Short mmCIF file of C-alpha atoms in Angstrom, two decimals:
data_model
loop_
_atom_site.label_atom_id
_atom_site.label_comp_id
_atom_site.label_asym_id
_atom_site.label_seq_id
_atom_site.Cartn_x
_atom_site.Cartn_y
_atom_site.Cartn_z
CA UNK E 58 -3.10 -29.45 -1.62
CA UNK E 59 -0.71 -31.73 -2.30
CA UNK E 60 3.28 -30.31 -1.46
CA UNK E 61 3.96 -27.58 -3.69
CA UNK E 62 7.66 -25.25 -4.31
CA UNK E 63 6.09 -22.32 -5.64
CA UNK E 64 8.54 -19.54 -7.14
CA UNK E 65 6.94 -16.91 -5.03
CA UNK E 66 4.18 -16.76 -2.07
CA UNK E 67 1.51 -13.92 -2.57
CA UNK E 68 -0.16 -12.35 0.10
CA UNK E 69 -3.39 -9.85 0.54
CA UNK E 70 -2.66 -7.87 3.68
CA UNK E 71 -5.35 -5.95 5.17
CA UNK E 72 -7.56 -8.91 6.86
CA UNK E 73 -5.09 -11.52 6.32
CA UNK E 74 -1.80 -10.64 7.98
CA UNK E 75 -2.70 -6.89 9.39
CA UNK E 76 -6.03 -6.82 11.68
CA UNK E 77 -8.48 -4.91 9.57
CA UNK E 78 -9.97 -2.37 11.52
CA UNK E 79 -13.04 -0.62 9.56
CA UNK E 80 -15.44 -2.40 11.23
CA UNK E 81 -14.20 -1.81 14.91
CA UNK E 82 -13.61 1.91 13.55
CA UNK E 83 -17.29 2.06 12.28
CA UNK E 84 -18.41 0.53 15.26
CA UNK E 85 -17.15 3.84 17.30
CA UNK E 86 -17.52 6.58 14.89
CA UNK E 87 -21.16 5.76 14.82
CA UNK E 88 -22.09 4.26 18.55
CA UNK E 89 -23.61 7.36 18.65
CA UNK E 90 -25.73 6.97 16.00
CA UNK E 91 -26.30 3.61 15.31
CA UNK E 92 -28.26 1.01 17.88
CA UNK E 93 -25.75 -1.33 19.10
CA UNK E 94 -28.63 -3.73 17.60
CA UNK E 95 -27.97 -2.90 14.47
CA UNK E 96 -24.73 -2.50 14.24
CA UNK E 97 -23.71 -5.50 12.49
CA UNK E 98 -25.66 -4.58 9.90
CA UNK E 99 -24.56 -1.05 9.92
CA UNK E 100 -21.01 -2.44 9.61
CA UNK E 101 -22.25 -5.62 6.90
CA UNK E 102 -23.19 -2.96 4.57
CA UNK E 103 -20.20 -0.70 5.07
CA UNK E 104 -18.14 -3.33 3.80
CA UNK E 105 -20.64 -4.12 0.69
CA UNK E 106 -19.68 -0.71 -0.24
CA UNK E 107 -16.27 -0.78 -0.05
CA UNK E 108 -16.40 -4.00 -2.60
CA UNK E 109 -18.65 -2.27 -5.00
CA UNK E 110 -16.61 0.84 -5.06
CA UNK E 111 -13.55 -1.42 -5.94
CA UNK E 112 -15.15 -2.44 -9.17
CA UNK E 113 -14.83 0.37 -11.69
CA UNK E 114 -12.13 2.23 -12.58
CA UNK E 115 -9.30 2.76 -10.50
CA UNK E 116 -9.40 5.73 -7.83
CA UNK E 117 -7.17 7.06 -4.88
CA UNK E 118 -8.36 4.38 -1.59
CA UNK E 119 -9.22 7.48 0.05
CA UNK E 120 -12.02 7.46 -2.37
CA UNK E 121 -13.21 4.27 -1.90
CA UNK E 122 -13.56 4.70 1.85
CA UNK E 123 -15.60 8.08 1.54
CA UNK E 124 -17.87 6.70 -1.45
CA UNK E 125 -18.47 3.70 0.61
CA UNK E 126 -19.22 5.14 3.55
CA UNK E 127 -21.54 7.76 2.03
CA UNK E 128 -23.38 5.04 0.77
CA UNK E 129 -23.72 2.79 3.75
CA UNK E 130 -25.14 6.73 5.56
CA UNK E 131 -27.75 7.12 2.61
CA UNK E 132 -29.27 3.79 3.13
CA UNK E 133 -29.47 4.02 6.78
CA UNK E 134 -30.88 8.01 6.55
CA UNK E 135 -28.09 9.36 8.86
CA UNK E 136 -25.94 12.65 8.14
CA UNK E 137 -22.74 12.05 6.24
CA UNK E 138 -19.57 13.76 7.38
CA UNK E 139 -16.76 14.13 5.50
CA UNK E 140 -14.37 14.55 8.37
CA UNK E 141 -15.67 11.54 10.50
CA UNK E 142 -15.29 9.69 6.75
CA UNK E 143 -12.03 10.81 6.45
CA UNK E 144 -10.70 9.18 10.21
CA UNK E 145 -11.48 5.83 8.34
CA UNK E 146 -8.40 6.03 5.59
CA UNK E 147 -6.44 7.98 7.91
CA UNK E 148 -6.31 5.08 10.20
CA UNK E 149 -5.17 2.56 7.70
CA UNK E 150 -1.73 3.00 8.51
CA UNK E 151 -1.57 2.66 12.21
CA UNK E 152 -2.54 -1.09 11.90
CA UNK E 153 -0.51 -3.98 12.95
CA UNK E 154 -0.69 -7.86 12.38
CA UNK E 155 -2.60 -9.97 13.61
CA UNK E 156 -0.55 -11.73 16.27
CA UNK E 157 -0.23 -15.25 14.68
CA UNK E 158 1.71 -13.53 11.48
CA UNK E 159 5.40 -12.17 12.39
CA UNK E 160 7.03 -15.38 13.47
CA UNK E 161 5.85 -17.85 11.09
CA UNK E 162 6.75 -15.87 7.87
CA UNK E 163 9.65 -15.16 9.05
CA UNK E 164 10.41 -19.11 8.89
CA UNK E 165 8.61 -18.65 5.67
CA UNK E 166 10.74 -16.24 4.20
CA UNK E 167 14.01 -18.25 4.66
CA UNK E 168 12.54 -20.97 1.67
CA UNK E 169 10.40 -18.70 -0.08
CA UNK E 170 10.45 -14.79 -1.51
CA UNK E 171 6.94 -13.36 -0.22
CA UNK E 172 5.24 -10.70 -2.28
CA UNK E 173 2.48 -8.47 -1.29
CA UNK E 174 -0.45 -7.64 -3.55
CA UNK E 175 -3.12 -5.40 -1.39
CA UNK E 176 -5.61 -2.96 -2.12
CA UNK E 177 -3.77 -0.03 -0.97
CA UNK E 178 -1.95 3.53 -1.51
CA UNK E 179 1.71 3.26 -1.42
CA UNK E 180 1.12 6.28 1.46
CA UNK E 181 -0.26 3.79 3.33
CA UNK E 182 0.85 0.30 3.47
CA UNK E 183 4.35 0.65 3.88
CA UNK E 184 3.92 1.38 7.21
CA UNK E 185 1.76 -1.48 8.00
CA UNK E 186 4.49 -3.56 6.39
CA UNK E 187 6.97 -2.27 8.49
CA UNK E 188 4.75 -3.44 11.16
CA UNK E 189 4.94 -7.12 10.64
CA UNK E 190 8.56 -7.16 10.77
CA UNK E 191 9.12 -9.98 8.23
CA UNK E 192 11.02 -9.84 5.02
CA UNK E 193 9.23 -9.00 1.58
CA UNK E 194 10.34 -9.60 -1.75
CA UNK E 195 7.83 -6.75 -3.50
CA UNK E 196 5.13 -4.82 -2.49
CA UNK E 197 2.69 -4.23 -4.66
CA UNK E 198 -0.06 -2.14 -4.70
CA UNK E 199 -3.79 -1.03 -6.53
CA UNK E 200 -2.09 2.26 -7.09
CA UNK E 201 0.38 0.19 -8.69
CA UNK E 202 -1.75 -1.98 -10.89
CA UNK E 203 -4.32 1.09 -11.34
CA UNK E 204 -6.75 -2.05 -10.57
CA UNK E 205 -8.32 -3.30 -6.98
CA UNK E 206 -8.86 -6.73 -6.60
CA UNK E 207 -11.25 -8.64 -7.55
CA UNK E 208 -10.33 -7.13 -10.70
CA UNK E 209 -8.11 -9.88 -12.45
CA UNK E 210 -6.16 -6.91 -14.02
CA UNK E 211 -4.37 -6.36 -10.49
CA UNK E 212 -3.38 -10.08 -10.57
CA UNK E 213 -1.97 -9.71 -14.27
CA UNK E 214 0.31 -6.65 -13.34
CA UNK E 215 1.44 -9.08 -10.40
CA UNK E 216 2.37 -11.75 -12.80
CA UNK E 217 3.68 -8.97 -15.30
CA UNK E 218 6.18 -7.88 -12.11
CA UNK E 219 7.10 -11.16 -11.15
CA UNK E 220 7.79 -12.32 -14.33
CA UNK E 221 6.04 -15.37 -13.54
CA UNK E 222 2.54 -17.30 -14.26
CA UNK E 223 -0.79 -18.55 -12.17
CA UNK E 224 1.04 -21.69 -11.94
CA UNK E 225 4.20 -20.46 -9.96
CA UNK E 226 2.32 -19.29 -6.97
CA UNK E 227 1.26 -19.91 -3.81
CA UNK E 228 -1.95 -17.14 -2.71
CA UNK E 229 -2.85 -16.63 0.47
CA UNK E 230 -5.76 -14.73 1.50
CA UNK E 231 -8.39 -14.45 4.06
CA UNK E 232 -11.11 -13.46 1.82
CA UNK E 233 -12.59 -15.74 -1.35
CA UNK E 234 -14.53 -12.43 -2.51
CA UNK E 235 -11.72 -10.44 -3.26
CA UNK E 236 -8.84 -12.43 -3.87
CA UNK E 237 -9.55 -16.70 -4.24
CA UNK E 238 -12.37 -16.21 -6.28
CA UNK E 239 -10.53 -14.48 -8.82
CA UNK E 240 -7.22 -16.21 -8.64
CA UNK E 241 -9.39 -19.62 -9.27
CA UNK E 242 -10.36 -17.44 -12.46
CA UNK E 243 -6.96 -16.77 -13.40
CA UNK E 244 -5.88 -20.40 -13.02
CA UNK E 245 -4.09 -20.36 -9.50
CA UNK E 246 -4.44 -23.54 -8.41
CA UNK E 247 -1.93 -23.49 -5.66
CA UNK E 248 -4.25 -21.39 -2.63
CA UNK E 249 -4.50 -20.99 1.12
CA UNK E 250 -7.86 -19.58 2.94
CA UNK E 251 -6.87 -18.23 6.12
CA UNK E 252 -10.18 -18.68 7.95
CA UNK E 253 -10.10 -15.79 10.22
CA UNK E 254 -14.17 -15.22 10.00
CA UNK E 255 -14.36 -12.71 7.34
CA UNK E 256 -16.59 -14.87 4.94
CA UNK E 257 -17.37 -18.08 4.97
CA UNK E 258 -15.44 -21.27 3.35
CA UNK E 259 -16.50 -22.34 0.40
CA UNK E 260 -13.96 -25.49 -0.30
CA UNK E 261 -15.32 -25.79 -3.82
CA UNK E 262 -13.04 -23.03 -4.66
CA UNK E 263 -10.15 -25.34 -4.60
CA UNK E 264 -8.10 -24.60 -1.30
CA UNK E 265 -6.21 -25.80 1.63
CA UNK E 266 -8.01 -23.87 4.94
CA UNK E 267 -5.68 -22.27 7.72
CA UNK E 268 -6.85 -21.40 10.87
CA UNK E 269 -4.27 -18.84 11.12
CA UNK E 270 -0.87 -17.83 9.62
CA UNK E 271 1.29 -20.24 12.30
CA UNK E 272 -0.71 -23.12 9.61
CA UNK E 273 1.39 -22.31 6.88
CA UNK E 274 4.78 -23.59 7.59
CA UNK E 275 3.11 -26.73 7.53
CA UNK E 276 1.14 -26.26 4.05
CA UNK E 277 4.51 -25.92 2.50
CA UNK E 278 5.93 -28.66 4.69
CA UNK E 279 8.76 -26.27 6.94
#
């Protein structure tokens, strides 16, 4: 990517700058139940779900989590609990970032307003926010948009709040299924994969790769 001012820098947050913990939380609500052999499929399909349940109509997260998780239990013929379901969303708060995050966006954040679009309930992610302990222009939520990404209408209320187009932004995301994908779609050319080994990279989608967060200063040439 050649050097690029963008108006505003867009973030997804759960995976990319907090540590996303549904797997790890799968992987001990169910060690019981689940061979540690096939765990990593267990947890692989768990997180199918949770995509496909973002693709229709908007619903509470809380939703999302328990449909998914149902789901992933029917395939694999194991009881489904409501209350074990339920210690997934509740944990969504108490996440922090990943430890490469705090300091380099706060030397972001001195050149360049950062905005948050996430798949979340306002309930939840400020909190999580809090926890990085860098400055954020807006937070913006799927409770906000009434859309989860992929969904390009989640990306359009963005643009609609910033008062800005595809071509003003930097995103930066961890995940090409949910969020680089789409914003290719949309006609964000400016992007950042943050390779942190949630899916593989696929450079045809027109980004610069990041090991990390610390990576970005450099991208933007701080």
């Amino acid at each position: 990517m050649s050097l690029f001012k963008p108006k505003f820098i867009t973030f997804d947050c759960y995976g990319t700058l907090i540590h996303f913990e549904m797997g790890e939380t799968a992987r001990k609500l169910y060690a019981d139940i689940i061979a540690p052999e096939h765990m990593d499929q267990f947890v692989a399909d768990f997180a199918g779900y949770r995509l496909d349940e973002v693709l229709g109509a908007w619903k509470p997260y809380r939703y999302v989590v328990l449909g998914a998780i149902e789901r992933t239990c029917k395939r694999w013929n194991i009881p489904f609990d409501v209350a074990v379901a339920n210690k997934f969303y509740d944990a969504v708060p108490t996440w922090g970032p990943w430890p490469d995050v705090t300091e380099p966006l706060r030397r972001v954040a001195k050149e360049f307003p950062l905005v948050i679009l996430s798949n979340a309930m306002n309930s939840q992610i400020h909190s999580n926010v809090a926890n990085i302990g860098a400055p954020f222009h807006k937070v913006l939520t799927a409770e906000d948009a009434q859309a989860y990404k992929p969904r390009m209408r989640a990306f359009e209320y963005m643009f609609d709040q910033l008062g800005c187009g595809p071509e003003d932004i930097l995103h930066v995301s961890s995940s090409l299924r949910y969020d680089l994908m789409p914003a290719r779609d949309l006609g964000i050319r400016n992007k950042v994969f943050v390779a942190r080994g949630h899916e593989p990279s696929t450079p045809e989608y027109g980004y610069t790769e990041i090991r990390d967060i610390g990576g970005l200063p450099g991208v933007l040439g701080l």
